[in-house]
Amino acid sequence: MHSALSTRPFGVAETHGVLKLAGAEVGASSDGLNWRSLYVSAQTEAPFSGQFVAKDLLFVLFRTAADGRRLADGSSLHAPAGSVRVVPSGVPLDVDLKTSTDTVHLYLRRSVWEEVAMDMTDGEPGGIMPEPGWIASEPLLFALADAAVAAAHARCTDPSFSDHLARSMASHMLATHVGLRIKRRRTSSSGQALSREVARAVDFIEANADRSIGLQEIAGAAIRSPSHLARTFASEVGMPPHRYLIAVRVKRARQLLARTDAPIAEIVFECGFTHQEHLTRLFRRHFDTTPAAFRRALRS
């Protein structure tokens, strides 16, 4: 999913302001390159102290080790080479740097981070952010950051490249450090990805096939009207919702017959059929045999 949320250039004015300090020797940055989703800078930072706030997500990648302390409580900090400091959107960047260090500042727009999170989970999460803190080692993020820095060095003004990099960074960090997992995309009868409402309907049917459900309830789960869902579902899946429900039930019955010793009468109710004759009739229609004959044939 790509949206129009991130259309304005991401410039240095939207960062925490650390890069404007006199002690920062910036070697490369994406400022002025028309990048929309990502801001990157590579620099040597001299010792400084302060608290800074920005609305977008920041990863500080330490190419060389650094020592400092927390301003809030005075506790000491050591950042090994290869480590990453995570500063979520809106969280103050609290810094009292005691030694010079080489860093990469990597900003991801909050809107892009949230888009990727929604894509990964089919729209389920809201406002997911990483916890503020430190990551001891993150070689893949460093590799992606290297690609961004190289593009900045080359003065690449094509925003599509940085957009792809930003989404790759976000999906990796969400999966690795937030724990999101990519939801398997449902596909239609033609092999195309299902629309979101039809995917919701399919998920609902498969989760509730063991009980009586109707089009009204399925449409409610898909957040669509029954008539709209019926048309869209049939177009994408190749059958109306009630036929898909029957197919799910019959397939589950077949699996239970093959993999378990459960009595057929028990399978009837586990799969949402009203009585054994109901299962037998539909099973014969789908597989040209009865449940009992199917099980006997497997075991003979």
PDB file of C-alpha atoms in Angstrom:
ATOM      1  CA  MET A   1       0.000   0.000   0.000  1.00  0.00           C
ATOM      2  CA  HIS A   2       1.439   3.377  -0.994  1.00  0.00           C
ATOM      3  CA  SER A   3      -0.427   6.493   0.084  1.00  0.00           C
ATOM      4  CA  ALA A   4      -0.167  10.218  -0.371  1.00  0.00           C
ATOM      5  CA  LEU A   5       0.757  10.736   3.275  1.00  0.00           C
ATOM      6  CA  SER A   6       4.413  11.531   2.534  1.00  0.00           C
ATOM      7  CA  THR A   7       4.522  13.998  -0.346  1.00  0.00           C
ATOM      8  CA  ARG A   8       6.586  16.897   1.018  1.00  0.00           C
ATOM      9  CA  PRO A   9      10.393  16.820   1.002  1.00  0.00           C
ATOM     10  CA  PHE A  10      11.971  15.666   4.273  1.00  0.00           C
ATOM     11  CA  GLY A  11      14.524  18.369   5.076  1.00  0.00           C
ATOM     12  CA  VAL A  12      16.912  19.081   7.917  1.00  0.00           C
ATOM     13  CA  ALA A  13      14.423  21.524   9.466  1.00  0.00           C
ATOM     14  CA  GLU A  14      12.244  18.550  10.469  1.00  0.00           C
ATOM     15  CA  THR A  15      15.040  16.756  12.349  1.00  0.00           C
ATOM     16  CA  HIS A  16      16.007  17.159  16.004  1.00  0.00           C
ATOM     17  CA  GLY A  17      18.404  19.987  15.147  1.00  0.00           C
ATOM     18  CA  VAL A  18      21.546  18.165  16.281  1.00  0.00           C
ATOM     19  CA  LEU A  19      23.022  18.471  12.786  1.00  0.00           C
ATOM     20  CA  LYS A  20      22.855  22.267  12.962  1.00  0.00           C
ATOM     21  CA  LEU A  21      25.232  22.354  15.925  1.00  0.00           C
ATOM     22  CA  ALA A  22      28.684  23.808  15.318  1.00  0.00           C
ATOM     23  CA  GLY A  23      30.428  20.573  16.306  1.00  0.00           C
ATOM     24  CA  ALA A  24      28.729  18.378  13.692  1.00  0.00           C
ATOM     25  CA  GLU A  25      30.850  17.796  10.565  1.00  0.00           C
ATOM     26  CA  VAL A  26      28.340  16.428   8.061  1.00  0.00           C
ATOM     27  CA  GLY A  27      29.887  14.352   5.291  1.00  0.00           C
ATOM     28  CA  ALA A  28      26.691  13.566   3.413  1.00  0.00           C
ATOM     29  CA  SER A  29      23.004  14.222   3.857  1.00  0.00           C
ATOM     30  CA  SER A  30      19.767  13.976   1.913  1.00  0.00           C
ATOM     31  CA  ASP A  31      18.835  17.602   2.648  1.00  0.00           C
ATOM     32  CA  GLY A  32      17.599  19.293  -0.525  1.00  0.00           C
ATOM     33  CA  LEU A  33      17.281  16.037  -2.472  1.00  0.00           C
ATOM     34  CA  ASN A  34      13.464  15.923  -2.496  1.00  0.00           C
ATOM     35  CA  TRP A  35      13.342  12.689  -0.470  1.00  0.00           C
ATOM     36  CA  ARG A  36       9.923  12.291   1.139  1.00  0.00           C
ATOM     37  CA  SER A  37       9.968   9.242   3.411  1.00  0.00           C
ATOM     38  CA  LEU A  38      13.500   9.249   4.734  1.00  0.00           C
ATOM     39  CA  TYR A  39      16.169  11.672   5.916  1.00  0.00           C
ATOM     40  CA  VAL A  40      19.767  10.499   6.280  1.00  0.00           C
ATOM     41  CA  SER A  41      23.002  12.159   7.297  1.00  0.00           C
ATOM     42  CA  ALA A  42      26.495  10.829   7.996  1.00  0.00           C
ATOM     43  CA  GLN A  43      28.734  12.921  10.223  1.00  0.00           C
ATOM     44  CA  THR A  44      31.372  13.213  12.888  1.00  0.00           C
ATOM     45  CA  GLU A  45      29.834  14.556  16.093  1.00  0.00           C
ATOM     46  CA  ALA A  46      31.918  16.497  18.605  1.00  0.00           C
ATOM     47  CA  PRO A  47      30.958  16.446  22.299  1.00  0.00           C
ATOM     48  CA  PHE A  48      27.755  18.387  23.019  1.00  0.00           C
ATOM     49  CA  SER A  49      24.849  18.386  25.433  1.00  0.00           C
ATOM     50  CA  GLY A  50      21.131  19.047  25.065  1.00  0.00           C
ATOM     51  CA  GLN A  51      17.600  17.743  24.733  1.00  0.00           C
ATOM     52  CA  PHE A  52      15.904  17.744  21.341  1.00  0.00           C
ATOM     53  CA  VAL A  53      12.451  16.718  20.063  1.00  0.00           C
ATOM     54  CA  ALA A  54      11.180  15.738  16.614  1.00  0.00           C
ATOM     55  CA  LYS A  55       7.933  14.188  15.452  1.00  0.00           C
ATOM     56  CA  ASP A  56       9.476  11.488  13.267  1.00  0.00           C
ATOM     57  CA  LEU A  57      11.295   8.290  14.188  1.00  0.00           C
ATOM     58  CA  LEU A  58      15.094   8.473  14.569  1.00  0.00           C
ATOM     59  CA  PHE A  59      17.725   5.739  14.537  1.00  0.00           C
ATOM     60  CA  VAL A  60      21.242   6.872  15.496  1.00  0.00           C
ATOM     61  CA  LEU A  61      23.779   4.397  14.087  1.00  0.00           C
ATOM     62  CA  PHE A  62      27.198   4.469  15.749  1.00  0.00           C
ATOM     63  CA  ARG A  63      30.023   3.724  13.322  1.00  0.00           C
ATOM     64  CA  THR A  64      32.528   4.295  16.117  1.00  0.00           C
ATOM     65  CA  ALA A  65      32.111   3.900  19.867  1.00  0.00           C
ATOM     66  CA  ALA A  66      30.891   6.796  21.991  1.00  0.00           C
ATOM     67  CA  ASP A  67      30.632   7.654  25.678  1.00  0.00           C
ATOM     68  CA  GLY A  68      28.237  10.008  27.392  1.00  0.00           C
ATOM     69  CA  ARG A  69      25.599  10.273  30.062  1.00  0.00           C
ATOM     70  CA  ARG A  70      21.848  10.732  30.464  1.00  0.00           C
ATOM     71  CA  LEU A  71      20.861  14.274  31.328  1.00  0.00           C
ATOM     72  CA  ALA A  72      17.795  13.078  33.216  1.00  0.00           C
ATOM     73  CA  ASP A  73      19.633  11.108  35.901  1.00  0.00           C
ATOM     74  CA  GLY A  74      23.337  11.539  35.173  1.00  0.00           C
ATOM     75  CA  SER A  75      23.904   7.832  34.524  1.00  0.00           C
ATOM     76  CA  SER A  76      26.749   6.941  32.171  1.00  0.00           C
ATOM     77  CA  LEU A  77      26.223   5.546  28.682  1.00  0.00           C
ATOM     78  CA  HIS A  78      28.502   3.635  26.328  1.00  0.00           C
ATOM     79  CA  ALA A  79      27.539   3.066  22.690  1.00  0.00           C
ATOM     80  CA  PRO A  80      29.696   0.364  21.039  1.00  0.00           C
ATOM     81  CA  ALA A  81      30.548   0.604  17.358  1.00  0.00           C
ATOM     82  CA  GLY A  82      27.720  -1.038  15.411  1.00  0.00           C
ATOM     83  CA  SER A  83      25.052  -0.174  17.973  1.00  0.00           C
ATOM     84  CA  VAL A  84      21.850   1.788  17.349  1.00  0.00           C
ATOM     85  CA  ARG A  85      19.958   4.249  19.513  1.00  0.00           C
ATOM     86  CA  VAL A  86      16.192   4.206  18.935  1.00  0.00           C
ATOM     87  CA  VAL A  87      14.309   7.484  19.469  1.00  0.00           C
ATOM     88  CA  PRO A  88      10.550   7.093  18.768  1.00  0.00           C
ATOM     89  CA  SER A  89       8.402   9.907  17.390  1.00  0.00           C
ATOM     90  CA  GLY A  90       7.898  12.690  19.905  1.00  0.00           C
ATOM     91  CA  VAL A  91      10.330  11.244  22.457  1.00  0.00           C
ATOM     92  CA  PRO A  92      13.081  13.691  23.494  1.00  0.00           C
ATOM     93  CA  LEU A  93      16.613  12.945  22.320  1.00  0.00           C
ATOM     94  CA  ASP A  94      18.509  13.388  25.595  1.00  0.00           C
ATOM     95  CA  VAL A  95      22.240  13.750  24.868  1.00  0.00           C
ATOM     96  CA  ASP A  96      25.385  14.568  26.825  1.00  0.00           C
ATOM     97  CA  LEU A  97      28.079  13.287  24.474  1.00  0.00           C
ATOM     98  CA  LYS A  98      31.555  13.164  26.038  1.00  0.00           C
ATOM     99  CA  THR A  99      33.597  11.823  23.094  1.00  0.00           C
ATOM    100  CA  SER A 100      33.693  12.466  19.353  1.00  0.00           C
ATOM    101  CA  THR A 101      32.026   9.768  17.275  1.00  0.00           C
ATOM    102  CA  ASP A 102      31.069   8.935  13.692  1.00  0.00           C
ATOM    103  CA  THR A 103      27.326   8.421  13.299  1.00  0.00           C
ATOM    104  CA  VAL A 104      24.542   8.077  10.783  1.00  0.00           C
ATOM    105  CA  HIS A 105      21.215   9.702  11.640  1.00  0.00           C
ATOM    106  CA  LEU A 106      18.354   7.884   9.981  1.00  0.00           C
ATOM    107  CA  TYR A 107      14.889   9.439  10.162  1.00  0.00           C
ATOM    108  CA  LEU A 108      11.763   7.614   8.984  1.00  0.00           C
ATOM    109  CA  ARG A 109       8.528   9.522   8.642  1.00  0.00           C
ATOM    110  CA  ARG A 110       6.005   8.394  11.203  1.00  0.00           C
ATOM    111  CA  SER A 111       3.334   8.142   8.482  1.00  0.00           C
ATOM    112  CA  VAL A 112       5.505   5.728   6.468  1.00  0.00           C
ATOM    113  CA  TRP A 113       6.299   3.612   9.544  1.00  0.00           C
ATOM    114  CA  GLU A 114       2.575   3.311  10.323  1.00  0.00           C
ATOM    115  CA  GLU A 115       1.699   2.536   6.691  1.00  0.00           C
ATOM    116  CA  VAL A 116       4.173  -0.335   6.650  1.00  0.00           C
ATOM    117  CA  ALA A 117       2.857  -1.636   9.981  1.00  0.00           C
ATOM    118  CA  MET A 118      -0.678  -1.602   8.566  1.00  0.00           C
ATOM    119  CA  ASP A 119       0.433  -3.379   5.394  1.00  0.00           C
ATOM    120  CA  MET A 120       2.201  -6.073   7.404  1.00  0.00           C
ATOM    121  CA  THR A 121      -0.861  -6.844   9.521  1.00  0.00           C
ATOM    122  CA  ASP A 122      -3.688  -6.011   7.110  1.00  0.00           C
ATOM    123  CA  GLY A 123      -4.583  -2.829   8.929  1.00  0.00           C
ATOM    124  CA  GLU A 124      -4.746  -4.195  12.451  1.00  0.00           C
ATOM    125  CA  PRO A 125      -2.224  -2.147  14.463  1.00  0.00           C
ATOM    126  CA  GLY A 126      -2.638   1.442  15.526  1.00  0.00           C
ATOM    127  CA  GLY A 127       0.167   3.741  16.573  1.00  0.00           C
ATOM    128  CA  ILE A 128       2.840   1.040  16.839  1.00  0.00           C
ATOM    129  CA  MET A 129       6.219   2.496  17.761  1.00  0.00           C
ATOM    130  CA  PRO A 130       9.454   0.845  18.913  1.00  0.00           C
ATOM    131  CA  GLU A 131      10.499   1.308  22.519  1.00  0.00           C
ATOM    132  CA  PRO A 132      13.154   3.977  23.139  1.00  0.00           C
ATOM    133  CA  GLY A 133      16.505   2.410  23.900  1.00  0.00           C
ATOM    134  CA  TRP A 134      19.547   0.722  22.410  1.00  0.00           C
ATOM    135  CA  ILE A 135      20.182  -2.130  19.990  1.00  0.00           C
ATOM    136  CA  ALA A 136      23.604  -3.719  20.452  1.00  0.00           C
ATOM    137  CA  SER A 137      24.010  -4.823  16.832  1.00  0.00           C
ATOM    138  CA  GLU A 138      21.913  -4.243  13.708  1.00  0.00           C
ATOM    139  CA  PRO A 139      23.963  -5.103  10.588  1.00  0.00           C
ATOM    140  CA  LEU A 140      21.011  -5.109   8.181  1.00  0.00           C
ATOM    141  CA  LEU A 141      19.914  -1.616   9.191  1.00  0.00           C
ATOM    142  CA  PHE A 142      23.539  -0.479   8.780  1.00  0.00           C
ATOM    143  CA  ALA A 143      23.589  -1.968   5.260  1.00  0.00           C
ATOM    144  CA  LEU A 144      20.369  -0.165   4.317  1.00  0.00           C
ATOM    145  CA  ALA A 145      21.725   3.037   5.847  1.00  0.00           C
ATOM    146  CA  ASP A 146      24.906   2.633   3.772  1.00  0.00           C
ATOM    147  CA  ALA A 147      22.741   2.506   0.639  1.00  0.00           C
ATOM    148  CA  ALA A 148      20.962   5.684   1.714  1.00  0.00           C
ATOM    149  CA  VAL A 149      24.243   7.477   2.475  1.00  0.00           C
ATOM    150  CA  ALA A 150      25.665   6.398  -0.904  1.00  0.00           C
ATOM    151  CA  ALA A 151      22.576   7.797  -2.650  1.00  0.00           C
ATOM    152  CA  ALA A 152      22.961  11.046  -0.711  1.00  0.00           C
ATOM    153  CA  HIS A 153      26.656  11.233  -1.710  1.00  0.00           C
ATOM    154  CA  ALA A 154      25.616  10.750  -5.335  1.00  0.00           C
ATOM    155  CA  ARG A 155      22.967  13.488  -4.923  1.00  0.00           C
ATOM    156  CA  CYS A 156      20.199  11.148  -6.044  1.00  0.00           C
ATOM    157  CA  THR A 157      17.032  13.245  -6.351  1.00  0.00           C
ATOM    158  CA  ASP A 158      14.649  10.425  -7.313  1.00  0.00           C
ATOM    159  CA  PRO A 159      12.340  10.079  -4.277  1.00  0.00           C
ATOM    160  CA  SER A 160      11.156   6.613  -5.328  1.00  0.00           C
ATOM    161  CA  PHE A 161      14.529   5.080  -4.393  1.00  0.00           C
ATOM    162  CA  SER A 162      14.464   6.546  -0.887  1.00  0.00           C
ATOM    163  CA  ASP A 163      10.786   5.587  -0.546  1.00  0.00           C
ATOM    164  CA  HIS A 164      11.691   1.944  -1.189  1.00  0.00           C
ATOM    165  CA  LEU A 165      14.613   2.141   1.226  1.00  0.00           C
ATOM    166  CA  ALA A 166      12.414   3.661   3.933  1.00  0.00           C
ATOM    167  CA  ARG A 167       9.813   0.926   3.593  1.00  0.00           C
ATOM    168  CA  SER A 168      12.505  -1.775   3.657  1.00  0.00           C
ATOM    169  CA  MET A 169      13.965  -0.277   6.822  1.00  0.00           C
ATOM    170  CA  ALA A 170      10.553  -0.008   8.459  1.00  0.00           C
ATOM    171  CA  SER A 171       9.480  -3.560   7.618  1.00  0.00           C
ATOM    172  CA  HIS A 172      12.773  -4.994   8.882  1.00  0.00           C
ATOM    173  CA  MET A 173      12.696  -3.063  12.157  1.00  0.00           C
ATOM    174  CA  LEU A 174       9.001  -3.796  12.739  1.00  0.00           C
ATOM    175  CA  ALA A 175       9.547  -7.510  12.228  1.00  0.00           C
ATOM    176  CA  THR A 176      12.828  -7.773  14.122  1.00  0.00           C
ATOM    177  CA  HIS A 177      12.414  -5.358  17.008  1.00  0.00           C
ATOM    178  CA  VAL A 178       8.665  -4.764  17.384  1.00  0.00           C
ATOM    179  CA  GLY A 179       7.604  -8.337  16.694  1.00  0.00           C
ATOM    180  CA  LEU A 180       5.219  -7.782  13.786  1.00  0.00           C
ATOM    181  CA  ARG A 181       4.889 -10.615  11.327  1.00  0.00           C
ATOM    182  CA  ILE A 182       3.745 -10.250   7.759  1.00  0.00           C
ATOM    183  CA  LYS A 183       0.227 -11.530   7.381  1.00  0.00           C
ATOM    184  CA  ARG A 184      -0.153 -13.973   4.517  1.00  0.00           C
ATOM    185  CA  ARG A 185      -1.872 -12.166   1.658  1.00  0.00           C
ATOM    186  CA  ARG A 186      -4.998 -13.906   0.463  1.00  0.00           C
ATOM    187  CA  THR A 187      -5.289 -14.403  -3.268  1.00  0.00           C
ATOM    188  CA  SER A 188      -8.295 -14.533  -5.553  1.00  0.00           C
ATOM    189  CA  SER A 189      -9.271 -17.291  -7.963  1.00  0.00           C
ATOM    190  CA  SER A 190      -7.152 -15.503 -10.600  1.00  0.00           C
ATOM    191  CA  GLY A 191      -4.119 -15.326  -8.321  1.00  0.00           C
ATOM    192  CA  GLN A 192      -4.471 -11.614  -7.534  1.00  0.00           C
ATOM    193  CA  ALA A 193      -4.334 -10.302  -3.961  1.00  0.00           C
ATOM    194  CA  LEU A 194      -7.799 -10.032  -2.442  1.00  0.00           C
ATOM    195  CA  SER A 195      -9.185  -6.635  -1.569  1.00  0.00           C
ATOM    196  CA  ARG A 196      -9.069  -5.815   2.126  1.00  0.00           C
ATOM    197  CA  GLU A 197     -12.824  -6.263   2.659  1.00  0.00           C
ATOM    198  CA  VAL A 198     -12.896  -9.668   0.968  1.00  0.00           C
ATOM    199  CA  ALA A 199      -9.804 -10.797   2.891  1.00  0.00           C
ATOM    200  CA  ARG A 200     -11.569  -9.793   6.115  1.00  0.00           C
ATOM    201  CA  ALA A 201     -14.639 -11.775   5.063  1.00  0.00           C
ATOM    202  CA  VAL A 202     -12.535 -14.851   4.258  1.00  0.00           C
ATOM    203  CA  ASP A 203     -10.760 -14.614   7.615  1.00  0.00           C
ATOM    204  CA  PHE A 204     -14.086 -14.292   9.425  1.00  0.00           C
ATOM    205  CA  ILE A 205     -15.606 -17.270   7.612  1.00  0.00           C
ATOM    206  CA  GLU A 206     -12.613 -19.492   8.336  1.00  0.00           C
ATOM    207  CA  ALA A 207     -12.544 -18.460  11.996  1.00  0.00           C
ATOM    208  CA  ASN A 208     -16.278 -19.059  12.493  1.00  0.00           C
ATOM    209  CA  ALA A 209     -17.091 -21.937  10.153  1.00  0.00           C
ATOM    210  CA  ASP A 210     -17.980 -24.188  13.102  1.00  0.00           C
ATOM    211  CA  ARG A 211     -21.097 -22.157  13.917  1.00  0.00           C
ATOM    212  CA  SER A 212     -24.082 -20.707  12.104  1.00  0.00           C
ATOM    213  CA  ILE A 213     -23.149 -17.454  10.355  1.00  0.00           C
ATOM    214  CA  GLY A 214     -24.978 -15.515   7.666  1.00  0.00           C
ATOM    215  CA  LEU A 215     -24.194 -12.873   5.070  1.00  0.00           C
ATOM    216  CA  GLN A 216     -25.181 -10.025   7.391  1.00  0.00           C
ATOM    217  CA  GLU A 217     -22.608 -11.076   9.994  1.00  0.00           C
ATOM    218  CA  ILE A 218     -19.905 -11.745   7.404  1.00  0.00           C
ATOM    219  CA  ALA A 219     -20.502  -8.331   5.819  1.00  0.00           C
ATOM    220  CA  GLY A 220     -20.294  -6.700   9.244  1.00  0.00           C
ATOM    221  CA  ALA A 221     -16.867  -8.244   9.785  1.00  0.00           C
ATOM    222  CA  ALA A 222     -15.797  -6.927   6.368  1.00  0.00           C
ATOM    223  CA  ILE A 223     -17.197  -3.453   7.173  1.00  0.00           C
ATOM    224  CA  ARG A 224     -19.312  -3.488   4.010  1.00  0.00           C
ATOM    225  CA  SER A 225     -22.993  -3.778   3.171  1.00  0.00           C
ATOM    226  CA  PRO A 226     -24.245  -7.331   2.473  1.00  0.00           C
ATOM    227  CA  SER A 227     -25.058  -6.534  -1.163  1.00  0.00           C
ATOM    228  CA  HIS A 228     -21.677  -4.918  -1.822  1.00  0.00           C
ATOM    229  CA  LEU A 229     -19.776  -7.743  -0.157  1.00  0.00           C
ATOM    230  CA  ALA A 230     -21.752 -10.440  -1.984  1.00  0.00           C
ATOM    231  CA  ARG A 231     -20.860  -8.916  -5.367  1.00  0.00           C
ATOM    232  CA  THR A 232     -17.210  -8.262  -4.552  1.00  0.00           C
ATOM    233  CA  PHE A 233     -16.681 -11.624  -2.866  1.00  0.00           C
ATOM    234  CA  ALA A 234     -18.127 -13.573  -5.805  1.00  0.00           C
ATOM    235  CA  SER A 235     -16.052 -11.553  -8.267  1.00  0.00           C
ATOM    236  CA  GLU A 236     -12.752 -12.097  -6.428  1.00  0.00           C
ATOM    237  CA  VAL A 237     -13.161 -15.568  -4.908  1.00  0.00           C
ATOM    238  CA  GLY A 238     -15.185 -17.108  -7.717  1.00  0.00           C
ATOM    239  CA  MET A 239     -18.145 -18.113  -5.533  1.00  0.00           C
ATOM    240  CA  PRO A 240     -20.566 -16.377  -3.158  1.00  0.00           C
ATOM    241  CA  PRO A 241     -19.818 -16.264   0.586  1.00  0.00           C
ATOM    242  CA  HIS A 242     -22.239 -19.064   1.533  1.00  0.00           C
ATOM    243  CA  ARG A 243     -20.651 -21.458  -0.973  1.00  0.00           C
ATOM    244  CA  TYR A 244     -17.199 -20.587   0.325  1.00  0.00           C
ATOM    245  CA  LEU A 245     -18.421 -21.311   3.862  1.00  0.00           C
ATOM    246  CA  ILE A 246     -19.657 -24.743   2.769  1.00  0.00           C
ATOM    247  CA  ALA A 247     -16.362 -25.443   0.992  1.00  0.00           C
ATOM    248  CA  VAL A 248     -14.419 -24.555   4.159  1.00  0.00           C
ATOM    249  CA  ARG A 249     -16.596 -26.863   6.258  1.00  0.00           C
ATOM    250  CA  VAL A 250     -16.352 -29.777   3.840  1.00  0.00           C
ATOM    251  CA  LYS A 251     -12.585 -29.391   3.529  1.00  0.00           C
ATOM    252  CA  ARG A 252     -12.205 -29.419   7.319  1.00  0.00           C
ATOM    253  CA  ALA A 253     -14.393 -32.481   7.593  1.00  0.00           C
ATOM    254  CA  ARG A 254     -12.216 -34.236   5.037  1.00  0.00           C
ATOM    255  CA  GLN A 255      -9.073 -33.326   7.012  1.00  0.00           C
ATOM    256  CA  LEU A 256     -10.548 -34.614  10.276  1.00  0.00           C
ATOM    257  CA  LEU A 257     -11.683 -37.833   8.620  1.00  0.00           C
ATOM    258  CA  ALA A 258      -8.174 -38.392   7.272  1.00  0.00           C
ATOM    259  CA  ARG A 259      -6.112 -37.289  10.276  1.00  0.00           C
ATOM    260  CA  THR A 260      -8.156 -38.282  13.319  1.00  0.00           C
ATOM    261  CA  ASP A 261     -10.226 -41.135  14.675  1.00  0.00           C
ATOM    262  CA  ALA A 262     -13.035 -38.810  15.745  1.00  0.00           C
ATOM    263  CA  PRO A 263     -16.502 -40.280  15.140  1.00  0.00           C
ATOM    264  CA  ILE A 264     -18.282 -38.854  12.107  1.00  0.00           C
ATOM    265  CA  ALA A 265     -21.095 -37.619  14.350  1.00  0.00           C
ATOM    266  CA  GLU A 266     -18.558 -35.532  16.266  1.00  0.00           C
ATOM    267  CA  ILE A 267     -16.971 -34.190  13.076  1.00  0.00           C
ATOM    268  CA  VAL A 268     -20.410 -33.065  11.919  1.00  0.00           C
ATOM    269  CA  PHE A 269     -20.711 -30.559  14.738  1.00  0.00           C
ATOM    270  CA  GLU A 270     -17.038 -29.572  14.844  1.00  0.00           C
ATOM    271  CA  CYS A 271     -17.322 -28.454  11.230  1.00  0.00           C
ATOM    272  CA  GLY A 272     -20.584 -26.545  11.592  1.00  0.00           C
ATOM    273  CA  PHE A 273     -23.020 -28.981   9.945  1.00  0.00           C
ATOM    274  CA  THR A 274     -26.507 -29.318  11.407  1.00  0.00           C
ATOM    275  CA  HIS A 275     -26.670 -33.131  11.192  1.00  0.00           C
ATOM    276  CA  GLN A 276     -24.857 -36.095   9.650  1.00  0.00           C
ATOM    277  CA  GLU A 277     -27.084 -36.276   6.593  1.00  0.00           C
ATOM    278  CA  HIS A 278     -26.195 -32.646   5.865  1.00  0.00           C
ATOM    279  CA  LEU A 279     -22.476 -33.476   5.893  1.00  0.00           C
ATOM    280  CA  THR A 280     -22.973 -36.642   3.836  1.00  0.00           C
ATOM    281  CA  ARG A 281     -24.929 -34.825   1.115  1.00  0.00           C
ATOM    282  CA  LEU A 282     -22.429 -31.996   0.747  1.00  0.00           C
ATOM    283  CA  PHE A 283     -19.399 -34.298   1.046  1.00  0.00           C
ATOM    284  CA  ARG A 284     -20.758 -36.457  -1.790  1.00  0.00           C
ATOM    285  CA  ARG A 285     -21.357 -33.340  -3.900  1.00  0.00           C
ATOM    286  CA  HIS A 286     -17.748 -32.193  -3.463  1.00  0.00           C
ATOM    287  CA  PHE A 287     -15.843 -35.508  -3.495  1.00  0.00           C
ATOM    288  CA  ASP A 288     -18.237 -37.996  -5.107  1.00  0.00           C
ATOM    289  CA  THR A 289     -18.136 -40.272  -2.058  1.00  0.00           C
ATOM    290  CA  THR A 290     -19.495 -40.398   1.480  1.00  0.00           C
ATOM    291  CA  PRO A 291     -17.514 -39.530   4.622  1.00  0.00           C
ATOM    292  CA  ALA A 292     -17.546 -43.147   5.809  1.00  0.00           C
ATOM    293  CA  ALA A 293     -16.438 -44.505   2.425  1.00  0.00           C
ATOM    294  CA  PHE A 294     -13.693 -41.872   2.203  1.00  0.00           C
ATOM    295  CA  ARG A 295     -12.285 -42.891   5.586  1.00  0.00           C
ATOM    296  CA  ARG A 296     -12.471 -46.620   4.758  1.00  0.00           C
ATOM    297  CA  ALA A 297     -10.664 -46.078   1.458  1.00  0.00           C
ATOM    298  CA  LEU A 298      -7.833 -44.247   3.210  1.00  0.00           C
ATOM    299  CA  ARG A 299      -7.339 -47.050   5.712  1.00  0.00           C
ATOM    300  CA  SER A 300      -7.714 -50.035   3.438  1.00  0.00           C
TER     301      SER A 300
END
